[in-house]
Backbone as JSON, one array per atom type, in Angstrom:
{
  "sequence": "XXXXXXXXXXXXXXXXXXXXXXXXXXXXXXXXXXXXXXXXXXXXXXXXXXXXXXXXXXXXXXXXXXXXXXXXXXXXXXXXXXXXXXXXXXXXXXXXXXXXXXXXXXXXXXXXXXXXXXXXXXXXXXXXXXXXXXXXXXXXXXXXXXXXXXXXXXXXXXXXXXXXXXXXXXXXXXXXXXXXXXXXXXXXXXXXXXXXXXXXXXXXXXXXXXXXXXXXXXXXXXXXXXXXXX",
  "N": [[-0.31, 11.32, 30.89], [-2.24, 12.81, 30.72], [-4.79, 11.43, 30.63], [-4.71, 10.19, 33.17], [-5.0, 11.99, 34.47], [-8.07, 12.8, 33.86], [-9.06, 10.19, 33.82], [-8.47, 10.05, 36.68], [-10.33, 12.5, 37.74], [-13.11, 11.13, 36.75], [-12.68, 8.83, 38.28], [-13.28, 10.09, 41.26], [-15.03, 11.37, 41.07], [-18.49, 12.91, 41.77], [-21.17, 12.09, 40.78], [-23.96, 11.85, 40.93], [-26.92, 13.43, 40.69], [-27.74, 14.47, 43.07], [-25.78, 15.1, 44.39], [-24.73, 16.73, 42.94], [-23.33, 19.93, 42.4], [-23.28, 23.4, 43.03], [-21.82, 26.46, 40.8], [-19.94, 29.0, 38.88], [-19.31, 30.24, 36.0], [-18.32, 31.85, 32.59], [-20.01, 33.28, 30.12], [-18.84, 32.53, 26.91], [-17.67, 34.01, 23.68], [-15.67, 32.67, 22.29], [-15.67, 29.74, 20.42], [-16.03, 26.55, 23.05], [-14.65, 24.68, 23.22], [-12.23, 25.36, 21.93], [-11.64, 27.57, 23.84], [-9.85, 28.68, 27.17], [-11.24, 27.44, 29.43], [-12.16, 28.8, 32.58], [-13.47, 28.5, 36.01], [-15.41, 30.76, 37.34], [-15.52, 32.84, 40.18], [-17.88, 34.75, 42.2], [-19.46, 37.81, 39.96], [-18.16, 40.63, 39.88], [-19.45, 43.79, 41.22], [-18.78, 45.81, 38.73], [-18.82, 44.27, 36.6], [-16.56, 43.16, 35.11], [-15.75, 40.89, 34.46], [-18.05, 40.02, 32.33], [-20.74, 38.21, 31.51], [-21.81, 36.2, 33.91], [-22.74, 32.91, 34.58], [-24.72, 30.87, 36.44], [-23.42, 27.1, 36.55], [-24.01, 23.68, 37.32], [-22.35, 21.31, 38.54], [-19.99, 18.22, 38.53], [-18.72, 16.88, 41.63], [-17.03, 17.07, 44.49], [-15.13, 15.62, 47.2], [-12.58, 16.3, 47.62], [-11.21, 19.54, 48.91], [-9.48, 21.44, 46.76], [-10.09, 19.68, 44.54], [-12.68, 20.15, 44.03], [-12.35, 22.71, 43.49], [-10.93, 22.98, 41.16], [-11.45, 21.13, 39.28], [-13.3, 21.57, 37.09], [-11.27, 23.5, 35.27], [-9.24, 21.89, 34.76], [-9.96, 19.23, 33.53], [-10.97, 20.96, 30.82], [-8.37, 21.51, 30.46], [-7.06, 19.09, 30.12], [-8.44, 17.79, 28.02], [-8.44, 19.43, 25.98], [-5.6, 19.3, 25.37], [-5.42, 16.51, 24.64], [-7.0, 16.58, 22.44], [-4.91, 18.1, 20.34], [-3.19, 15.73, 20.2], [-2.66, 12.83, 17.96], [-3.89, 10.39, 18.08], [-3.33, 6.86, 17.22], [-6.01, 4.09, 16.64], [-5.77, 2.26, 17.82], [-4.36, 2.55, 19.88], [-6.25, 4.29, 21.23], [-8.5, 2.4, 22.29], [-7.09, 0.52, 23.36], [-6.26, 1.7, 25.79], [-8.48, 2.81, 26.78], [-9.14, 5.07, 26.36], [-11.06, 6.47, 24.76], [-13.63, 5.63, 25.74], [-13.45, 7.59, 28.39], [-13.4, 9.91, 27.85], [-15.83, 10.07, 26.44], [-17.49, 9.9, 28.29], [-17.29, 12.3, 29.84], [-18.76, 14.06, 27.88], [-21.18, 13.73, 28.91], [-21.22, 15.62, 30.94], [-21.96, 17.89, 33.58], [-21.62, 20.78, 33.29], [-21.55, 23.2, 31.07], [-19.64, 23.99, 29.25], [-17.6, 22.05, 29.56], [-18.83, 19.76, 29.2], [-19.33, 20.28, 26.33], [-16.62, 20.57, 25.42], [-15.49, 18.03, 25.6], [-17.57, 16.71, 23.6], [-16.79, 18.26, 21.26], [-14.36, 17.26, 20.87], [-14.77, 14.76, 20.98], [-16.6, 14.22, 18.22], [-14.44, 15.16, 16.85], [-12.47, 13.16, 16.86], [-14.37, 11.18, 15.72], [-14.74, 11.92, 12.8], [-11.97, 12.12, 11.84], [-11.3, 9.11, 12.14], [-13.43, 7.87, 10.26], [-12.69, 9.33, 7.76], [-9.97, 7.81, 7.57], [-11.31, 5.24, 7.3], [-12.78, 5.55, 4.95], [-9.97, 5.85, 2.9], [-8.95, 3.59, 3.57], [-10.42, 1.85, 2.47], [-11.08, 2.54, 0.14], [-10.49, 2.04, -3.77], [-7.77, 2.91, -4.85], [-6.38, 3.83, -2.94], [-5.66, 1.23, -1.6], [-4.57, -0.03, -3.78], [-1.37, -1.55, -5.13], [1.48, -0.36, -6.03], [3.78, -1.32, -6.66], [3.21, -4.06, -7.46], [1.7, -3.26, -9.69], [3.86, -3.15, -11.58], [6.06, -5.2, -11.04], [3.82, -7.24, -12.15], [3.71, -6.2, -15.12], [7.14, -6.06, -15.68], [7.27, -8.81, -15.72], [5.93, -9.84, -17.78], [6.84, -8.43, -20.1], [8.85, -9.92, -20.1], [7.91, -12.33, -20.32], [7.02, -12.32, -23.11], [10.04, -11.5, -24.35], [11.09, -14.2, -23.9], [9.18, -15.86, -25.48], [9.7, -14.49, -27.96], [12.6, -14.92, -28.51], [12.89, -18.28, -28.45], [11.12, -18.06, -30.93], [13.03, -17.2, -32.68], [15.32, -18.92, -32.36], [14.16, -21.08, -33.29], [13.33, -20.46, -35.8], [15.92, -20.4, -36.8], [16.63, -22.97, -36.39], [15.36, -24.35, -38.29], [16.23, -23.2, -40.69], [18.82, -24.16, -40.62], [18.44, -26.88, -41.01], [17.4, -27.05, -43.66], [19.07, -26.19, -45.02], [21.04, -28.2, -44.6], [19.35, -30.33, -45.84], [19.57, -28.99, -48.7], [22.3, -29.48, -48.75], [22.97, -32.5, -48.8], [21.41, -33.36, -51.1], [22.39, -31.91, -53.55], [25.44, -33.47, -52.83], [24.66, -35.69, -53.69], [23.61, -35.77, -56.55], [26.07, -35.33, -57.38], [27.65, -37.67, -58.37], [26.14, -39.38, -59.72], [25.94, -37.94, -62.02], [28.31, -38.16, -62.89], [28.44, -40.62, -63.51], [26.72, -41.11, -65.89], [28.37, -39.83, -67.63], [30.6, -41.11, -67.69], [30.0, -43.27, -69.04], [29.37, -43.44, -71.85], [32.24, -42.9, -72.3], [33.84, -45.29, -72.17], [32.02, -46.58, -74.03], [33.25, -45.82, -76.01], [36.2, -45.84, -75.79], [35.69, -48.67, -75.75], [35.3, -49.38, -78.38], [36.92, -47.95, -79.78], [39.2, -49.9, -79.04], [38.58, -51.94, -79.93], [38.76, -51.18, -83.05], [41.78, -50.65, -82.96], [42.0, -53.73, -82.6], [41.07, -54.93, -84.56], [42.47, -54.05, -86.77], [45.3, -54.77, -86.4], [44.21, -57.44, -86.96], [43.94, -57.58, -89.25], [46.58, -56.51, -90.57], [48.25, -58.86, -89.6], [47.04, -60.74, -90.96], [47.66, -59.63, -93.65], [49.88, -60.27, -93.56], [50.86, -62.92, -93.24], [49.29, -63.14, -95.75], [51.49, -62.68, -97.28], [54.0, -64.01, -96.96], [52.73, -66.22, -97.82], [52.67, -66.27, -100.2], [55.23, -65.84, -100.82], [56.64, -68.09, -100.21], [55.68, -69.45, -102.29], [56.3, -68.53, -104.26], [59.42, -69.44, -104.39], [59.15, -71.8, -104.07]],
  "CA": [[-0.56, 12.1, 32.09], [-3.37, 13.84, 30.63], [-5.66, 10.45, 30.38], [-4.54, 9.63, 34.0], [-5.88, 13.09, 35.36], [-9.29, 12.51, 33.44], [-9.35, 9.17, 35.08], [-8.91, 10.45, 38.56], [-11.21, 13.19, 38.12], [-14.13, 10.7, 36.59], [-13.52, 8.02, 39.61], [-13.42, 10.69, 41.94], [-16.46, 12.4, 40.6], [-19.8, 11.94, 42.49], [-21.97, 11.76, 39.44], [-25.69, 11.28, 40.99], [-27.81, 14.32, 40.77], [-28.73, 14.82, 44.51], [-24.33, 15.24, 44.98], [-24.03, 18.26, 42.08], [-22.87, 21.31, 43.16], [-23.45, 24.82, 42.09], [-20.49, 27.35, 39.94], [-20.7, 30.12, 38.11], [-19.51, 30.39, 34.84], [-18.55, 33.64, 31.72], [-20.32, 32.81, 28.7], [-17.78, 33.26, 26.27], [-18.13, 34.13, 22.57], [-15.61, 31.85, 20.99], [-15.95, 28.17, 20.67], [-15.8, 25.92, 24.59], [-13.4, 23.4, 23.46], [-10.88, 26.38, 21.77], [-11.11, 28.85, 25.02], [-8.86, 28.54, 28.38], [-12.48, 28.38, 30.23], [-12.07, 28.98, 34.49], [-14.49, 28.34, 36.58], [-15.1, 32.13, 38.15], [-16.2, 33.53, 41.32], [-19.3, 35.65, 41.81], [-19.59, 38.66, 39.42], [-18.37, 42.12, 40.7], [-20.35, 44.82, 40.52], [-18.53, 46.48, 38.07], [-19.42, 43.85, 35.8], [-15.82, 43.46, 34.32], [-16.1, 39.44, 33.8], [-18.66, 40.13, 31.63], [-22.2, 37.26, 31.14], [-21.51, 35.29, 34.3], [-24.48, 32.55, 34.68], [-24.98, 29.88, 37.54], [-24.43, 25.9, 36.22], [-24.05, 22.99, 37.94], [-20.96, 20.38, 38.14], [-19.78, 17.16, 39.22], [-18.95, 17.18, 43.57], [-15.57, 15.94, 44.96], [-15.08, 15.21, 48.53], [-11.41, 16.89, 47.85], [-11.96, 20.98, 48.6], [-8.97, 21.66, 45.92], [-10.02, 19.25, 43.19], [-13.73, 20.64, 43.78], [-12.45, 24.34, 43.34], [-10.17, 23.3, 40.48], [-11.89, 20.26, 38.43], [-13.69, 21.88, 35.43], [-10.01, 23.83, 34.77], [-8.15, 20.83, 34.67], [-10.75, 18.69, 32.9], [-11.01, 21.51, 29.89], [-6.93, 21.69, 29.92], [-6.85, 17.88, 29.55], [-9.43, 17.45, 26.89], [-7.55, 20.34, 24.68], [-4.38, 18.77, 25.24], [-5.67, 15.25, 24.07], [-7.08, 17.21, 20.87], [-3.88, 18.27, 19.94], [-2.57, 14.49, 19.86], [-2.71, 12.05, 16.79], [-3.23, 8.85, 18.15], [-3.89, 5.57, 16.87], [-7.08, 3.75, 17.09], [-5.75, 0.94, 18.69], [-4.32, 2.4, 21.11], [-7.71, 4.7, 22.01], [-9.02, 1.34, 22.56], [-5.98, -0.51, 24.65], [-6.2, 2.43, 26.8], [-9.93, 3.28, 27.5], [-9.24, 6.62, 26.06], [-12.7, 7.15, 24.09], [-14.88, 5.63, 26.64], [-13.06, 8.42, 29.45], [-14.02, 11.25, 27.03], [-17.04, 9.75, 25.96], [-18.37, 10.01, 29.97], [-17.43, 13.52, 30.21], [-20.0, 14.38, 27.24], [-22.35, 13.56, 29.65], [-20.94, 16.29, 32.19], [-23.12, 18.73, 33.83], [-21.05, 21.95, 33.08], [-22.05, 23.13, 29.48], [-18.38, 24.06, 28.81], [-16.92, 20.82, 29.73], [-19.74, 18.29, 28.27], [-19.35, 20.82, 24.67], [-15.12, 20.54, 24.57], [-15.66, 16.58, 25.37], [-18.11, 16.98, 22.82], [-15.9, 18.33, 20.3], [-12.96, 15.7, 20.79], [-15.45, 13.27, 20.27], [-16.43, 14.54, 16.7], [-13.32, 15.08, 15.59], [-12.23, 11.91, 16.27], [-15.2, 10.27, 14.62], [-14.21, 12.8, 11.63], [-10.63, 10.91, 11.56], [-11.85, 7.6, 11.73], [-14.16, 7.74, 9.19], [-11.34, 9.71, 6.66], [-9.28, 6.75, 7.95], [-11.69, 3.85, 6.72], [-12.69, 6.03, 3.3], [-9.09, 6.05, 2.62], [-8.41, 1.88, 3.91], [-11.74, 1.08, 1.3], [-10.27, 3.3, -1.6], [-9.63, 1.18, -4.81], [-7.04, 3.62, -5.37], [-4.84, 3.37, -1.95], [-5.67, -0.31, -1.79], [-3.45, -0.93, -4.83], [-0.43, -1.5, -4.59], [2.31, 0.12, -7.29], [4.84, -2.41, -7.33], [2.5, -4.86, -8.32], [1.52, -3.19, -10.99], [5.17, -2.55, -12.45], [6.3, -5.96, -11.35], [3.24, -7.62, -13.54], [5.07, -5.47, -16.53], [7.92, -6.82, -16.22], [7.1, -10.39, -15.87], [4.44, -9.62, -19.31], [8.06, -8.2, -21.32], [10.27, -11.3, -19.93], [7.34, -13.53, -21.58], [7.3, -11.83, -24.69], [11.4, -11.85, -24.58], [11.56, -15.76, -24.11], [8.45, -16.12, -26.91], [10.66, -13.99, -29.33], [13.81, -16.37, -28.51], [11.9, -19.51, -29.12], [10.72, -18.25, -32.45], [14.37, -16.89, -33.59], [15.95, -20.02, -32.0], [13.24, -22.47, -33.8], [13.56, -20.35, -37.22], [17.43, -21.11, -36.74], [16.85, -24.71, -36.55], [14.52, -24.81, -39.67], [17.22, -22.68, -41.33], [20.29, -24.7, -40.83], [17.93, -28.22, -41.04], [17.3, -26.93, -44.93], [20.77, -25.97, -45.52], [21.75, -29.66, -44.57], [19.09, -30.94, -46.68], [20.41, -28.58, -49.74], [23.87, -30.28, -49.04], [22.99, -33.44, -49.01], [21.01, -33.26, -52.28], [23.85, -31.9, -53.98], [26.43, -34.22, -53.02], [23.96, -37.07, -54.06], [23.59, -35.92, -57.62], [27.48, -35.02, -58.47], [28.07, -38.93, -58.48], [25.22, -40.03, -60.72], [26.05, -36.74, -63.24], [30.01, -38.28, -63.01], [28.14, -42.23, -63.79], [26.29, -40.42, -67.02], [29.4, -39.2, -68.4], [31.62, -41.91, -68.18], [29.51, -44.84, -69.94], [30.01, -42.99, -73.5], [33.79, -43.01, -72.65], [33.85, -46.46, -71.86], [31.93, -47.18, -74.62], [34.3, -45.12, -76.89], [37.42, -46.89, -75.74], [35.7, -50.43, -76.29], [34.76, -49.07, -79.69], [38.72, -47.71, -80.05], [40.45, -51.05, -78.81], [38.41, -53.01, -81.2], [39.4, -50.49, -84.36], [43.07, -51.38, -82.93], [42.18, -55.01, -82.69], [40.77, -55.71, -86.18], [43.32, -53.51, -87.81], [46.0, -55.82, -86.05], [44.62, -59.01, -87.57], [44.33, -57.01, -90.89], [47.98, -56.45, -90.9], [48.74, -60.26, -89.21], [46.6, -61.01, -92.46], [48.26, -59.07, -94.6], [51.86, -60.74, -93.31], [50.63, -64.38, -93.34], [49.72, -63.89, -97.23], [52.76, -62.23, -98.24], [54.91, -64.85, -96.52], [52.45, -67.58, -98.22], [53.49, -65.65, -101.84], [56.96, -65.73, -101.21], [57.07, -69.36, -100.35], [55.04, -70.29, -103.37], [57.13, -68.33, -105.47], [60.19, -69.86, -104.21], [58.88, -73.77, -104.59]],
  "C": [[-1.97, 12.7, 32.05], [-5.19, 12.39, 30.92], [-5.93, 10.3, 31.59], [-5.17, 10.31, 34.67], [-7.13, 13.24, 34.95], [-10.03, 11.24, 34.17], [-9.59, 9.42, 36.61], [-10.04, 11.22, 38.98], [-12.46, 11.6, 37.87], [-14.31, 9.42, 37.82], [-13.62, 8.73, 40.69], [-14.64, 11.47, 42.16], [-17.72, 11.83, 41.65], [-21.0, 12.48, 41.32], [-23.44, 12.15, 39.61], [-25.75, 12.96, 41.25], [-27.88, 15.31, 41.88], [-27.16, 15.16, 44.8], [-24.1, 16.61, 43.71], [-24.25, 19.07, 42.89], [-22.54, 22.32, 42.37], [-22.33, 25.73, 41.32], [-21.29, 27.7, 39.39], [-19.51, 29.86, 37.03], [-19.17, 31.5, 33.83], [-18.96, 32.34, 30.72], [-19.59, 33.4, 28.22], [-18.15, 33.17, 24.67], [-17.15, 33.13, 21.97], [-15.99, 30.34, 21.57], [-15.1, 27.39, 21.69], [-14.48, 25.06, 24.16], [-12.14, 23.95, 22.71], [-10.56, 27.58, 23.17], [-10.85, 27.79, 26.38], [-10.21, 28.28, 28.63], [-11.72, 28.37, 31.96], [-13.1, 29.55, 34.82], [-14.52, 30.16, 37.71], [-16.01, 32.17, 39.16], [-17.22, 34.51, 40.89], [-18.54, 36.89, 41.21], [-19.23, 39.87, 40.02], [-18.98, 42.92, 40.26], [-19.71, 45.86, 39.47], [-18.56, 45.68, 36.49], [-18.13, 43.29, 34.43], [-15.61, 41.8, 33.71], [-17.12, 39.05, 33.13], [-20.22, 38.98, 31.77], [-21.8, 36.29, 32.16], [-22.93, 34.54, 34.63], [-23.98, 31.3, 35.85], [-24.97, 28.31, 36.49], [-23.9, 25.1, 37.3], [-22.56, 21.98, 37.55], [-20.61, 19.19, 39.07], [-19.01, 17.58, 41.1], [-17.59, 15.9, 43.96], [-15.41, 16.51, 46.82], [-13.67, 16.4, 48.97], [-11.74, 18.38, 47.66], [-11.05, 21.27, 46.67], [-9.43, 21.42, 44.9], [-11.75, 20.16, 42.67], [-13.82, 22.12, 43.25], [-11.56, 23.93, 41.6], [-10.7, 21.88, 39.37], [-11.98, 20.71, 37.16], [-12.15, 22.43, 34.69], [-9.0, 22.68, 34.26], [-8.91, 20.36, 33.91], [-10.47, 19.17, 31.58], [-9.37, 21.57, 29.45], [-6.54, 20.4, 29.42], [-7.37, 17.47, 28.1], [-8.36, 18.24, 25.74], [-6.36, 19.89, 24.58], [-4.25, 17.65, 24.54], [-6.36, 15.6, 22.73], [-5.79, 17.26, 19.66], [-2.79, 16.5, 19.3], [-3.21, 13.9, 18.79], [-2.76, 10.4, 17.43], [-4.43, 7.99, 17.48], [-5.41, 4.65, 17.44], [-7.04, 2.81, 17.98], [-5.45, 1.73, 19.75], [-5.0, 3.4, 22.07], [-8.32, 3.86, 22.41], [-8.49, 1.03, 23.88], [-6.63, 0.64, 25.98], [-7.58, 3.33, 27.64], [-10.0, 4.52, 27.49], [-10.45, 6.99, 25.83], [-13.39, 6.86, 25.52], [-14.71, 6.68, 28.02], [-13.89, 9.15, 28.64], [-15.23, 11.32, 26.85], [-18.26, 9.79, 27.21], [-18.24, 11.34, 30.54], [-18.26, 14.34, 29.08], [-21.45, 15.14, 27.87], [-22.05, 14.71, 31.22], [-22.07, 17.91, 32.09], [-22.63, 20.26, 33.12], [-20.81, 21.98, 31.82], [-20.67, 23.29, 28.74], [-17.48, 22.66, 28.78], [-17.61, 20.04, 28.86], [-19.07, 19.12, 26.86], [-17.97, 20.43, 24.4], [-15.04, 18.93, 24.75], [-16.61, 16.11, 24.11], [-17.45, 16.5, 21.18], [-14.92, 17.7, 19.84], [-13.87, 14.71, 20.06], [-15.74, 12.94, 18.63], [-15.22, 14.85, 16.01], [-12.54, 13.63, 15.68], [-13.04, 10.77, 15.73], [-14.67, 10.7, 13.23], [-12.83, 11.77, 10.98], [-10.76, 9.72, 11.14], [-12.53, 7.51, 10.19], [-13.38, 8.32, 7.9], [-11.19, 8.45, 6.41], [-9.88, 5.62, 6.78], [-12.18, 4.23, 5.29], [-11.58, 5.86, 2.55], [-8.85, 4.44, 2.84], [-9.5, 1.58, 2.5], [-11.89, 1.77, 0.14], [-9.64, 2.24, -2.53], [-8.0, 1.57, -4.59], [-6.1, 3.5, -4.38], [-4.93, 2.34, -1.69], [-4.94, -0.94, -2.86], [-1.95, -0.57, -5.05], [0.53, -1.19, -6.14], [3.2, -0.69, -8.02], [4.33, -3.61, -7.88], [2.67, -5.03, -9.58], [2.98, -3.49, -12.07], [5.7, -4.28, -12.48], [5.63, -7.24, -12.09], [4.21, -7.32, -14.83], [6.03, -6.04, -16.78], [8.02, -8.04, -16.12], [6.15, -10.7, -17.23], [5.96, -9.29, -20.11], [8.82, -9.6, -21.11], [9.72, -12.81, -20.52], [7.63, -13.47, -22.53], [9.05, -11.92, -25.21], [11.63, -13.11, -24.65], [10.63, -16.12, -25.58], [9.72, -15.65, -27.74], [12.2, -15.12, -29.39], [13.64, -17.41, -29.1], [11.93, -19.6, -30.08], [12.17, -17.78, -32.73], [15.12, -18.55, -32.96], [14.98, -21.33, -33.29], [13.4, -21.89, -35.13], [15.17, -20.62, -37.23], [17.66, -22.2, -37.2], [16.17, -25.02, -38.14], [15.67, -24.01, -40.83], [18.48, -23.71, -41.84], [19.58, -26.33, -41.32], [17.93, -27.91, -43.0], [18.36, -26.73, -45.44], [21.37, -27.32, -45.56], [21.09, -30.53, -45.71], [19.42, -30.59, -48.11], [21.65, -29.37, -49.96], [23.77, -31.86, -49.18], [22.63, -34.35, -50.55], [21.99, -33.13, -53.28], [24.99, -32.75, -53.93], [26.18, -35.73, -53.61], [23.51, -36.89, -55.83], [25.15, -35.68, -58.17], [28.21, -36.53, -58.69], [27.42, -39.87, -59.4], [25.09, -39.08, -61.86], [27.65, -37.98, -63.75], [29.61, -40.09, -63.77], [28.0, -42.03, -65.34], [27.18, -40.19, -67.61], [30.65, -40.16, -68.84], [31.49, -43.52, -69.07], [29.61, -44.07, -71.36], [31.73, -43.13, -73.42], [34.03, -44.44, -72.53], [33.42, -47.1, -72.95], [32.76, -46.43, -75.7], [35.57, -45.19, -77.19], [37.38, -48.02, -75.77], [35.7, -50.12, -78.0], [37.04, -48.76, -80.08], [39.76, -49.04, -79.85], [39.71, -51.84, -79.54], [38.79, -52.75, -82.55], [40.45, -51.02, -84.07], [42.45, -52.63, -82.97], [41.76, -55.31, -84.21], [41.67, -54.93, -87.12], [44.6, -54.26, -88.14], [46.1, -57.24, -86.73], [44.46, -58.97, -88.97], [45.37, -57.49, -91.48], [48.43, -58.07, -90.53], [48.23, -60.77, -90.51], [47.27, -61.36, -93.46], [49.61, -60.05, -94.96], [51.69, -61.88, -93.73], [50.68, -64.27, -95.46], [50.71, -63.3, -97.81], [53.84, -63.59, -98.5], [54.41, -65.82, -97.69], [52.78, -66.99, -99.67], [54.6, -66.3, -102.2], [57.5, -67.43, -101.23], [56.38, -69.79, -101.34], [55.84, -69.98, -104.46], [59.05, -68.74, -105.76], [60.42, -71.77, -104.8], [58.91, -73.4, -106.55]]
}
């Protein structure tokens, strides 16, 4: 609403020089774009509206808007102070360049609180893009954290790996221990039984030649007995 009545006044306005038209004015002590201002009638002699001075101001065809412009103007501007808006949509909406044409207004109160808008929203802006071109709010947190834990979930699969791979070299030496082992208790058991072997050929030949001792023995008894018989 407030943009729309800035608009009307500035195409309504008659701008050129040779179309301004005279008002009076209180100089006021605090700052134009914080005070109510109103455009006042001549001075009474009792002087109770205090520093009134003669300036000049834009010229409307309409008597009302001509008696009541600068009021409205200064109530709009302070009202559009008060708002937070977005840059875009000071753009979309031809907000700055309205404001930015009442700067240029004849009435020192009006141009100064158009003025003042204007610097404070340069002020913003410029925060704004200090704050967009900040290392520091340019980086982003979860990043960081989810780096981290994708840097531990390496290091957790590395450590696996190596306990999984010392595993394998573990149990691979354990097999070769067992195999070793079961490959000498058969060539210890070979070693041991060629002395018995030769210890029972050695024993069944003592029985065999003792055998044809005694078969010996029998043959010459027998051949005795028949000699001593003939």
């Amino acid at each position: 609403m407030f943009l729309v009545t800035l608009k009307q006044l500035l195409d309504d306005a008659q701008t050129e020089p040779k179309h301004l038209t005279e008002t009076k004015a209180r100089k006021l002590d605090v700052p134009p774009h914080v005070a109510d201002h109103r455009a006042e009638p001549p001075a009474p002699e009792n002087g109770l509206l205090g520093d009134v001075r003669k300036v000049k101001t834009w010229s409307y065809k309409d008597v009302h808007t001509q008696a009541h412009a600068a009021r409205l103007t200064l109530e709009c501007l302070r009202e559009l102070s008060a708002l937070c808006l977005p840059p875009r949509a000071m753009l979309d909406t031809k907000l700055a360049d309205v404001v930015l044409a009442f700067t240029g207004h004849p009435h020192p109160v009006v141009a100064s609180a158009a003025q003042a808008l204007v610097a404070r929203w340069q002020r913003r802006l410029l925060s704004a893009a200090n704050v967009l071109t900040d290392p520091t709010f340019c980086e982003d947190p979860t990043v960081t954290v989810e780096a981290g834990v994708k840097q531990i979930q390496r290091l957790e699969e590395v450590a696996a790996a190596a306990d999984a791979a010392a595993a394998a070299a573990a149990a691979a030496a354990d097999a070769v221990d067992a195999a070793t082992g079961a490959a000498a208790v058969p060539a210890s058991a070979g070693v041991g039984a060629a002395p018995a072997a030769a210890a029972a050929a050695a024993a069944a030949g003592e029985e065999g030649g003792a055998g044809e001792a005694e078969g010996d023995a029998g043959a010459g008894a027998e051949g005795d007995d028949a000699m001593a018989v003939d």
